[in-house]
């Protein structure tokens, strides 16, 4: 398993946080008693849940001990725990009013099959809201995949295959959640992030999608891989007046459970 670096992840905190704010704007909960953030990361966005619903008990869960440690330090008003969201979904127990997951489900294999269990943790009249990247066909991802398939990296990575994120189109989530009896709002947005600094696209991907690959490489190959990845990313995302433009597609889903519960 790879580990997460909160500081690297927060390099583009504003850009990563904007989808979370737009997701929350479509959640119609008025005075929820309990709100859970699945995959809370370093907790900077979980703090927005406290601002939105100050009377709620807010809990943040993340499988990364590094992220939870950072979250506990920066957002003491929230209860944070180290937990795998799959275990939490299947554990049963008290249901919640609002269940939020931001840029996390793409790391869960077959997460479409997990939706019934997640909804099972939501009270009648409650809300499930999540956002996942939808840019896995873009050069920011395909360049890394292609490079990892080349010698000498392919042989090294075959021994410790890195985790690869994936997601579905909005219509797939909409159909799945409607089939479970929810009222669903699903949409997508492509942001044009203007990045600055040295190799900014590498800085972005090395904090998220590329991190498992980089950590899976042996120490003697990683610097060479990073140098070539940076070179190819610079060619795909050239510096222009004003900065480097990174198009980023995001997929949003908000599901409202009826007052009578699921169908």
PDB file of C-alpha atoms in Angstrom:
ATOM      1  CA  UNK A   1       0.000   0.000   0.000  1.00  0.00           C
ATOM      2  CA  UNK A   2       1.182   3.496  -0.787  1.00  0.00           C
ATOM      3  CA  UNK A   3       1.089   6.341   1.721  1.00  0.00           C
ATOM      4  CA  UNK A   4      -0.164   9.889   1.276  1.00  0.00           C
ATOM      5  CA  UNK A   5       1.705  13.162   1.745  1.00  0.00           C
ATOM      6  CA  UNK A   6      -0.710  15.814   3.103  1.00  0.00           C
ATOM      7  CA  UNK A   7       1.644  18.693   2.288  1.00  0.00           C
ATOM      8  CA  UNK A   8       2.039  17.633  -1.345  1.00  0.00           C
ATOM      9  CA  UNK A   9      -1.697  17.060  -1.658  1.00  0.00           C
ATOM     10  CA  UNK A  10      -2.429  20.548  -0.294  1.00  0.00           C
ATOM     11  CA  UNK A  11      -0.148  22.265  -2.819  1.00  0.00           C
ATOM     12  CA  UNK A  12      -3.226  22.994  -4.938  1.00  0.00           C
ATOM     13  CA  UNK A  13      -5.740  23.064  -2.104  1.00  0.00           C
ATOM     14  CA  UNK A  14      -7.924  25.769  -3.656  1.00  0.00           C
ATOM     15  CA  UNK A  15      -8.250  23.931  -6.962  1.00  0.00           C
ATOM     16  CA  UNK A  16      -8.950  20.616  -5.240  1.00  0.00           C
ATOM     17  CA  UNK A  17     -11.454  22.241  -2.886  1.00  0.00           C
ATOM     18  CA  UNK A  18     -13.644  23.984  -5.442  1.00  0.00           C
ATOM     19  CA  UNK A  19     -15.482  20.808  -6.543  1.00  0.00           C
ATOM     20  CA  UNK A  20     -16.265  20.018  -2.897  1.00  0.00           C
ATOM     21  CA  UNK A  21     -17.917  23.408  -2.426  1.00  0.00           C
ATOM     22  CA  UNK A  22     -19.964  22.979  -5.592  1.00  0.00           C
ATOM     23  CA  UNK A  23     -20.996  19.490  -4.532  1.00  0.00           C
ATOM     24  CA  UNK A  24     -22.221  20.727  -1.151  1.00  0.00           C
ATOM     25  CA  UNK A  25     -24.252  23.482  -2.800  1.00  0.00           C
ATOM     26  CA  UNK A  26     -26.601  20.825  -4.212  1.00  0.00           C
ATOM     27  CA  UNK A  27     -27.171  19.019  -0.905  1.00  0.00           C
ATOM     28  CA  UNK A  28     -30.495  20.175   0.487  1.00  0.00           C
ATOM     29  CA  UNK A  29     -30.117  19.038   4.090  1.00  0.00           C
ATOM     30  CA  UNK A  30     -31.231  21.785   6.477  1.00  0.00           C
ATOM     31  CA  UNK A  31     -30.333  20.723  10.034  1.00  0.00           C
ATOM     32  CA  UNK A  32     -28.695  17.289   9.906  1.00  0.00           C
ATOM     33  CA  UNK A  33     -27.725  15.712  13.201  1.00  0.00           C
ATOM     34  CA  UNK A  34     -24.863  13.619  11.809  1.00  0.00           C
ATOM     35  CA  UNK A  35     -22.568  14.223   8.848  1.00  0.00           C
ATOM     36  CA  UNK A  36     -19.794  11.853   7.760  1.00  0.00           C
ATOM     37  CA  UNK A  37     -16.952  12.652   5.348  1.00  0.00           C
ATOM     38  CA  UNK A  38     -15.595   9.460   3.757  1.00  0.00           C
ATOM     39  CA  UNK A  39     -12.016   9.935   2.573  1.00  0.00           C
ATOM     40  CA  UNK A  40     -11.576  13.177   4.492  1.00  0.00           C
ATOM     41  CA  UNK A  41      -7.891  13.559   3.607  1.00  0.00           C
ATOM     42  CA  UNK A  42      -6.105  16.335   5.525  1.00  0.00           C
ATOM     43  CA  UNK A  43      -9.403  17.669   6.883  1.00  0.00           C
ATOM     44  CA  UNK A  44      -9.308  21.139   5.330  1.00  0.00           C
ATOM     45  CA  UNK A  45     -12.549  20.469   3.434  1.00  0.00           C
ATOM     46  CA  UNK A  46     -14.208  18.604   6.303  1.00  0.00           C
ATOM     47  CA  UNK A  47     -14.036  21.898   8.192  1.00  0.00           C
ATOM     48  CA  UNK A  48     -16.469  23.322   5.618  1.00  0.00           C
ATOM     49  CA  UNK A  49     -19.048  20.783   6.770  1.00  0.00           C
ATOM     50  CA  UNK A  50     -18.902  22.287  10.257  1.00  0.00           C
ATOM     51  CA  UNK A  51     -19.421  25.751   8.777  1.00  0.00           C
ATOM     52  CA  UNK A  52     -22.348  24.573   6.657  1.00  0.00           C
ATOM     53  CA  UNK A  53     -24.048  22.621   9.476  1.00  0.00           C
ATOM     54  CA  UNK A  54     -22.742  23.984  12.795  1.00  0.00           C
ATOM     55  CA  UNK A  55     -25.263  21.982  14.810  1.00  0.00           C
ATOM     56  CA  UNK A  56     -24.255  18.628  13.348  1.00  0.00           C
ATOM     57  CA  UNK A  57     -21.871  16.059  14.705  1.00  0.00           C
ATOM     58  CA  UNK A  58     -19.240  15.813  11.961  1.00  0.00           C
ATOM     59  CA  UNK A  59     -16.967  12.782  11.574  1.00  0.00           C
ATOM     60  CA  UNK A  60     -14.116  12.378   9.085  1.00  0.00           C
ATOM     61  CA  UNK A  61     -12.842   8.948   8.049  1.00  0.00           C
ATOM     62  CA  UNK A  62      -9.752   8.150   6.001  1.00  0.00           C
ATOM     63  CA  UNK A  63      -7.650   5.036   5.478  1.00  0.00           C
ATOM     64  CA  UNK A  64      -4.433   7.097   5.608  1.00  0.00           C
ATOM     65  CA  UNK A  65      -2.995   7.572   9.078  1.00  0.00           C
ATOM     66  CA  UNK A  66      -0.860  10.423   7.697  1.00  0.00           C
ATOM     67  CA  UNK A  67      -3.924  12.284   6.449  1.00  0.00           C
ATOM     68  CA  UNK A  68      -5.872  11.737   9.676  1.00  0.00           C
ATOM     69  CA  UNK A  69      -2.957  12.998  11.757  1.00  0.00           C
ATOM     70  CA  UNK A  70      -2.860  16.178   9.681  1.00  0.00           C
ATOM     71  CA  UNK A  71      -6.649  16.555   9.924  1.00  0.00           C
ATOM     72  CA  UNK A  72      -6.653  16.201  13.719  1.00  0.00           C
ATOM     73  CA  UNK A  73      -4.011  18.901  13.979  1.00  0.00           C
ATOM     74  CA  UNK A  74      -5.678  21.441  11.693  1.00  0.00           C
ATOM     75  CA  UNK A  75      -9.379  20.812  12.413  1.00  0.00           C
ATOM     76  CA  UNK A  76      -9.787  19.867  16.090  1.00  0.00           C
ATOM     77  CA  UNK A  77     -13.546  20.572  16.029  1.00  0.00           C
ATOM     78  CA  UNK A  78     -14.118  17.382  14.041  1.00  0.00           C
ATOM     79  CA  UNK A  79     -13.783  13.766  15.138  1.00  0.00           C
ATOM     80  CA  UNK A  80     -11.370  12.009  12.764  1.00  0.00           C
ATOM     81  CA  UNK A  81     -10.732   8.282  12.559  1.00  0.00           C
ATOM     82  CA  UNK A  82      -8.546   5.956  10.527  1.00  0.00           C
ATOM     83  CA  UNK A  83     -10.923   3.582   8.743  1.00  0.00           C
ATOM     84  CA  UNK A  84     -11.516   1.905   5.397  1.00  0.00           C
ATOM     85  CA  UNK A  85     -14.752   3.234   3.954  1.00  0.00           C
ATOM     86  CA  UNK A  86     -15.683  -0.257   2.718  1.00  0.00           C
ATOM     87  CA  UNK A  87     -15.511  -1.620   6.245  1.00  0.00           C
ATOM     88  CA  UNK A  88     -17.532   1.337   7.507  1.00  0.00           C
ATOM     89  CA  UNK A  89     -20.194   0.892   4.804  1.00  0.00           C
ATOM     90  CA  UNK A  90     -20.699  -2.789   5.609  1.00  0.00           C
ATOM     91  CA  UNK A  91     -20.437  -2.437   9.393  1.00  0.00           C
ATOM     92  CA  UNK A  92     -24.003  -1.278   9.908  1.00  0.00           C
ATOM     93  CA  UNK A  93     -24.798   0.694  13.008  1.00  0.00           C
ATOM     94  CA  UNK A  94     -26.214   4.178  13.384  1.00  0.00           C
ATOM     95  CA  UNK A  95     -27.316   5.828  10.171  1.00  0.00           C
ATOM     96  CA  UNK A  96     -26.301   9.358   9.214  1.00  0.00           C
ATOM     97  CA  UNK A  97     -28.157  12.296   7.711  1.00  0.00           C
ATOM     98  CA  UNK A  98     -25.501  13.379   5.216  1.00  0.00           C
ATOM     99  CA  UNK A  99     -22.785  11.155   3.759  1.00  0.00           C
ATOM    100  CA  UNK A 100     -20.159  12.963   1.694  1.00  0.00           C
ATOM    101  CA  UNK A 101     -17.196  11.600  -0.239  1.00  0.00           C
ATOM    102  CA  UNK A 102     -14.854  13.890  -2.166  1.00  0.00           C
ATOM    103  CA  UNK A 103     -12.366  12.485  -4.705  1.00  0.00           C
ATOM    104  CA  UNK A 104     -12.155   9.139  -2.918  1.00  0.00           C
ATOM    105  CA  UNK A 105     -14.399   6.509  -4.512  1.00  0.00           C
ATOM    106  CA  UNK A 106     -12.188   6.386  -7.619  1.00  0.00           C
ATOM    107  CA  UNK A 107      -9.651   4.556  -5.435  1.00  0.00           C
ATOM    108  CA  UNK A 108     -12.168   1.851  -4.483  1.00  0.00           C
ATOM    109  CA  UNK A 109     -12.275  -1.006  -7.026  1.00  0.00           C
ATOM    110  CA  UNK A 110     -15.820  -1.791  -8.194  1.00  0.00           C
ATOM    111  CA  UNK A 111     -17.160   1.089  -6.116  1.00  0.00           C
ATOM    112  CA  UNK A 112     -20.415   0.984  -8.101  1.00  0.00           C
ATOM    113  CA  UNK A 113     -21.185  -2.223  -6.216  1.00  0.00           C
ATOM    114  CA  UNK A 114     -20.594  -0.393  -2.937  1.00  0.00           C
ATOM    115  CA  UNK A 115     -23.388   2.146  -3.484  1.00  0.00           C
ATOM    116  CA  UNK A 116     -26.149  -0.004  -1.894  1.00  0.00           C
ATOM    117  CA  UNK A 117     -24.066  -0.408   1.270  1.00  0.00           C
ATOM    118  CA  UNK A 118     -23.312   3.311   1.397  1.00  0.00           C
ATOM    119  CA  UNK A 119     -26.994   4.146   1.011  1.00  0.00           C
ATOM    120  CA  UNK A 120     -27.724   1.627   3.749  1.00  0.00           C
ATOM    121  CA  UNK A 121     -25.845   3.938   6.139  1.00  0.00           C
ATOM    122  CA  UNK A 122     -28.080   6.917   5.246  1.00  0.00           C
ATOM    123  CA  UNK A 123     -31.291   7.639   7.152  1.00  0.00           C
ATOM    124  CA  UNK A 124     -34.632   8.037   5.360  1.00  0.00           C
ATOM    125  CA  UNK A 125     -34.730  11.605   4.098  1.00  0.00           C
ATOM    126  CA  UNK A 126     -30.928  11.767   4.106  1.00  0.00           C
ATOM    127  CA  UNK A 127     -28.349  12.535   1.455  1.00  0.00           C
ATOM    128  CA  UNK A 128     -25.408  10.818  -0.260  1.00  0.00           C
ATOM    129  CA  UNK A 129     -23.124  13.171  -2.182  1.00  0.00           C
ATOM    130  CA  UNK A 130     -19.848  12.347  -3.893  1.00  0.00           C
ATOM    131  CA  UNK A 131     -17.445  13.717  -6.457  1.00  0.00           C
ATOM    132  CA  UNK A 132     -14.852  11.774  -8.452  1.00  0.00           C
ATOM    133  CA  UNK A 133     -12.359  12.737 -11.158  1.00  0.00           C
ATOM    134  CA  UNK A 134     -13.355  11.855 -14.700  1.00  0.00           C
ATOM    135  CA  UNK A 135     -10.108  12.714 -16.454  1.00  0.00           C
ATOM    136  CA  UNK A 136      -8.414   9.326 -16.646  1.00  0.00           C
ATOM    137  CA  UNK A 137      -8.181   9.489 -20.435  1.00  0.00           C
ATOM    138  CA  UNK A 138      -6.214  12.745 -20.324  1.00  0.00           C
ATOM    139  CA  UNK A 139      -2.418  13.007 -20.837  1.00  0.00           C
ATOM    140  CA  UNK A 140      -1.947  13.669 -17.128  1.00  0.00           C
ATOM    141  CA  UNK A 141      -2.854   9.991 -16.631  1.00  0.00           C
ATOM    142  CA  UNK A 142      -2.134   8.260 -19.938  1.00  0.00           C
ATOM    143  CA  UNK A 143       1.454   9.487 -20.057  1.00  0.00           C
ATOM    144  CA  UNK A 144       2.152   7.861 -16.705  1.00  0.00           C
ATOM    145  CA  UNK A 145       0.439   4.627 -17.789  1.00  0.00           C
ATOM    146  CA  UNK A 146       2.390   4.461 -21.044  1.00  0.00           C
ATOM    147  CA  UNK A 147       5.701   5.209 -19.352  1.00  0.00           C
ATOM    148  CA  UNK A 148       5.060   2.604 -16.662  1.00  0.00           C
ATOM    149  CA  UNK A 149       4.553  -0.007 -19.394  1.00  0.00           C
ATOM    150  CA  UNK A 150       8.038   0.625 -20.830  1.00  0.00           C
ATOM    151  CA  UNK A 151      11.306  -1.041 -19.878  1.00  0.00           C
ATOM    152  CA  UNK A 152      12.771  -1.093 -17.314  1.00  0.00           C
ATOM    153  CA  UNK A 153       9.779   0.140 -15.303  1.00  0.00           C
ATOM    154  CA  UNK A 154       7.248  -2.481 -16.381  1.00  0.00           C
ATOM    155  CA  UNK A 155       9.172  -5.373 -14.852  1.00  0.00           C
ATOM    156  CA  UNK A 156       9.723  -3.509 -11.595  1.00  0.00           C
ATOM    157  CA  UNK A 157       6.078  -2.486 -11.305  1.00  0.00           C
ATOM    158  CA  UNK A 158       4.815  -5.964 -12.144  1.00  0.00           C
ATOM    159  CA  UNK A 159       6.118  -7.178  -8.788  1.00  0.00           C
ATOM    160  CA  UNK A 160       4.163  -4.530  -6.893  1.00  0.00           C
ATOM    161  CA  UNK A 161       1.323  -3.427  -9.153  1.00  0.00           C
ATOM    162  CA  UNK A 162       0.312   0.099  -8.104  1.00  0.00           C
ATOM    163  CA  UNK A 163      -3.284   1.022  -7.376  1.00  0.00           C
ATOM    164  CA  UNK A 164      -4.977   2.678 -10.369  1.00  0.00           C
ATOM    165  CA  UNK A 165      -7.984   4.999  -9.906  1.00  0.00           C
ATOM    166  CA  UNK A 166     -11.098   4.769 -12.100  1.00  0.00           C
ATOM    167  CA  UNK A 167     -14.610   6.214 -12.277  1.00  0.00           C
ATOM    168  CA  UNK A 168     -17.815   6.126 -14.351  1.00  0.00           C
ATOM    169  CA  UNK A 169     -19.779   8.657 -16.379  1.00  0.00           C
ATOM    170  CA  UNK A 170     -22.516  10.600 -14.564  1.00  0.00           C
ATOM    171  CA  UNK A 171     -25.286   8.666 -16.347  1.00  0.00           C
ATOM    172  CA  UNK A 172     -23.987   5.396 -14.913  1.00  0.00           C
ATOM    173  CA  UNK A 173     -24.185   6.680 -11.340  1.00  0.00           C
ATOM    174  CA  UNK A 174     -27.574   8.260 -11.975  1.00  0.00           C
ATOM    175  CA  UNK A 175     -29.041   5.022 -13.290  1.00  0.00           C
ATOM    176  CA  UNK A 176     -27.565   2.955 -10.457  1.00  0.00           C
ATOM    177  CA  UNK A 177     -28.860   5.237  -7.711  1.00  0.00           C
ATOM    178  CA  UNK A 178     -32.266   5.735  -9.313  1.00  0.00           C
ATOM    179  CA  UNK A 179     -32.522   1.973  -9.417  1.00  0.00           C
ATOM    180  CA  UNK A 180     -31.995   1.972  -5.658  1.00  0.00           C
ATOM    181  CA  UNK A 181     -34.918   4.343  -5.164  1.00  0.00           C
ATOM    182  CA  UNK A 182     -33.157   7.701  -4.863  1.00  0.00           C
ATOM    183  CA  UNK A 183     -33.860  11.065  -6.409  1.00  0.00           C
ATOM    184  CA  UNK A 184     -30.594  11.825  -8.182  1.00  0.00           C
ATOM    185  CA  UNK A 185     -28.800  14.920  -9.438  1.00  0.00           C
ATOM    186  CA  UNK A 186     -25.725  14.017 -11.518  1.00  0.00           C
ATOM    187  CA  UNK A 187     -23.550  16.265 -13.658  1.00  0.00           C
ATOM    188  CA  UNK A 188     -20.010  16.932 -14.819  1.00  0.00           C
ATOM    189  CA  UNK A 189     -17.774  19.978 -15.062  1.00  0.00           C
ATOM    190  CA  UNK A 190     -14.421  20.489 -16.744  1.00  0.00           C
ATOM    191  CA  UNK A 191     -12.277  22.993 -14.900  1.00  0.00           C
ATOM    192  CA  UNK A 192      -9.395  24.792 -16.555  1.00  0.00           C
ATOM    193  CA  UNK A 193      -6.885  25.011 -13.733  1.00  0.00           C
ATOM    194  CA  UNK A 194      -4.141  27.560 -14.361  1.00  0.00           C
ATOM    195  CA  UNK A 195      -1.035  26.281 -12.590  1.00  0.00           C
ATOM    196  CA  UNK A 196       2.266  27.979 -11.850  1.00  0.00           C
ATOM    197  CA  UNK A 197       5.724  26.952 -10.742  1.00  0.00           C
ATOM    198  CA  UNK A 198       8.240  24.384 -11.906  1.00  0.00           C
ATOM    199  CA  UNK A 199       6.635  21.273 -13.449  1.00  0.00           C
ATOM    200  CA  UNK A 200       3.225  22.107 -11.935  1.00  0.00           C
ATOM    201  CA  UNK A 201       1.347  19.225 -13.582  1.00  0.00           C
ATOM    202  CA  UNK A 202       3.855  16.771 -12.146  1.00  0.00           C
ATOM    203  CA  UNK A 203       3.382  18.387  -8.740  1.00  0.00           C
ATOM    204  CA  UNK A 204      -0.375  17.922  -9.131  1.00  0.00           C
ATOM    205  CA  UNK A 205      -0.335  14.264 -10.216  1.00  0.00           C
ATOM    206  CA  UNK A 206       2.431  13.233  -7.834  1.00  0.00           C
ATOM    207  CA  UNK A 207       0.145  14.217  -4.967  1.00  0.00           C
ATOM    208  CA  UNK A 208      -2.703  12.010  -6.200  1.00  0.00           C
ATOM    209  CA  UNK A 209      -2.993   9.712  -9.231  1.00  0.00           C
ATOM    210  CA  UNK A 210       0.711   9.146  -9.880  1.00  0.00           C
ATOM    211  CA  UNK A 211       1.706   8.659  -6.246  1.00  0.00           C
ATOM    212  CA  UNK A 212       1.086   4.885  -6.061  1.00  0.00           C
ATOM    213  CA  UNK A 213       3.213   4.336  -9.190  1.00  0.00           C
ATOM    214  CA  UNK A 214       6.044   6.519  -7.913  1.00  0.00           C
ATOM    215  CA  UNK A 215       6.090   4.773  -4.550  1.00  0.00           C
ATOM    216  CA  UNK A 216       5.986   1.319  -6.125  1.00  0.00           C
ATOM    217  CA  UNK A 217       9.166   1.954  -8.109  1.00  0.00           C
ATOM    218  CA  UNK A 218      12.500   0.936  -6.567  1.00  0.00           C
ATOM    219  CA  UNK A 219      14.764   3.748  -5.424  1.00  0.00           C
ATOM    220  CA  UNK A 220      17.227   3.240  -8.265  1.00  0.00           C
ATOM    221  CA  UNK A 221      14.538   3.699 -10.950  1.00  0.00           C
ATOM    222  CA  UNK A 222      12.301   6.364  -9.440  1.00  0.00           C
ATOM    223  CA  UNK A 223      14.460   9.444 -10.251  1.00  0.00           C
ATOM    224  CA  UNK A 224      14.782   8.385 -13.879  1.00  0.00           C
ATOM    225  CA  UNK A 225      11.046   7.735 -14.141  1.00  0.00           C
ATOM    226  CA  UNK A 226      10.214  11.092 -12.553  1.00  0.00           C
ATOM    227  CA  UNK A 227      12.548  12.976 -14.898  1.00  0.00           C
ATOM    228  CA  UNK A 228      10.997  11.393 -17.983  1.00  0.00           C
ATOM    229  CA  UNK A 229       7.455  11.868 -16.665  1.00  0.00           C
ATOM    230  CA  UNK A 230       8.175  15.552 -16.084  1.00  0.00           C
ATOM    231  CA  UNK A 231       9.587  15.916 -19.602  1.00  0.00           C
ATOM    232  CA  UNK A 232       6.534  14.335 -21.234  1.00  0.00           C
ATOM    233  CA  UNK A 233       4.101  16.310 -19.090  1.00  0.00           C
ATOM    234  CA  UNK A 234       5.846  19.566 -20.014  1.00  0.00           C
ATOM    235  CA  UNK A 235       5.375  18.692 -23.689  1.00  0.00           C
ATOM    236  CA  UNK A 236       1.689  17.851 -23.194  1.00  0.00           C
ATOM    237  CA  UNK A 237       1.000  20.895 -20.989  1.00  0.00           C
ATOM    238  CA  UNK A 238       3.314  23.659 -22.201  1.00  0.00           C
ATOM    239  CA  UNK A 239       3.918  26.895 -20.373  1.00  0.00           C
ATOM    240  CA  UNK A 240       1.833  29.691 -21.873  1.00  0.00           C
ATOM    241  CA  UNK A 241       1.361  33.350 -21.020  1.00  0.00           C
ATOM    242  CA  UNK A 242      -0.443  33.248 -17.706  1.00  0.00           C
ATOM    243  CA  UNK A 243       0.650  29.750 -16.701  1.00  0.00           C
ATOM    244  CA  UNK A 244       0.108  26.075 -17.482  1.00  0.00           C
ATOM    245  CA  UNK A 245      -3.493  25.073 -18.220  1.00  0.00           C
ATOM    246  CA  UNK A 246      -4.663  21.732 -16.837  1.00  0.00           C
ATOM    247  CA  UNK A 247      -8.159  20.737 -18.038  1.00  0.00           C
ATOM    248  CA  UNK A 248      -9.752  18.624 -15.321  1.00  0.00           C
ATOM    249  CA  UNK A 249     -13.109  16.844 -15.689  1.00  0.00           C
ATOM    250  CA  UNK A 250     -15.032  16.158 -12.483  1.00  0.00           C
ATOM    251  CA  UNK A 251     -18.162  14.053 -11.967  1.00  0.00           C
ATOM    252  CA  UNK A 252     -20.721  14.980  -9.308  1.00  0.00           C
ATOM    253  CA  UNK A 253     -23.559  12.946  -7.822  1.00  0.00           C
ATOM    254  CA  UNK A 254     -26.119  13.915  -5.171  1.00  0.00           C
ATOM    255  CA  UNK A 255     -28.679  11.282  -4.149  1.00  0.00           C
ATOM    256  CA  UNK A 256     -31.635  12.031  -1.881  1.00  0.00           C
ATOM    257  CA  UNK A 257     -33.204   9.136  -0.005  1.00  0.00           C
ATOM    258  CA  UNK A 258     -36.978   9.379   0.302  1.00  0.00           C
ATOM    259  CA  UNK A 259     -38.619   9.902   3.675  1.00  0.00           C
ATOM    260  CA  UNK A 260     -39.901   6.321   3.489  1.00  0.00           C
ATOM    261  CA  UNK A 261     -36.386   5.006   2.907  1.00  0.00           C
ATOM    262  CA  UNK A 262     -35.114   3.112  -0.094  1.00  0.00           C
ATOM    263  CA  UNK A 263     -37.440   1.359  -2.505  1.00  0.00           C
TER     264      UNK A 263
END
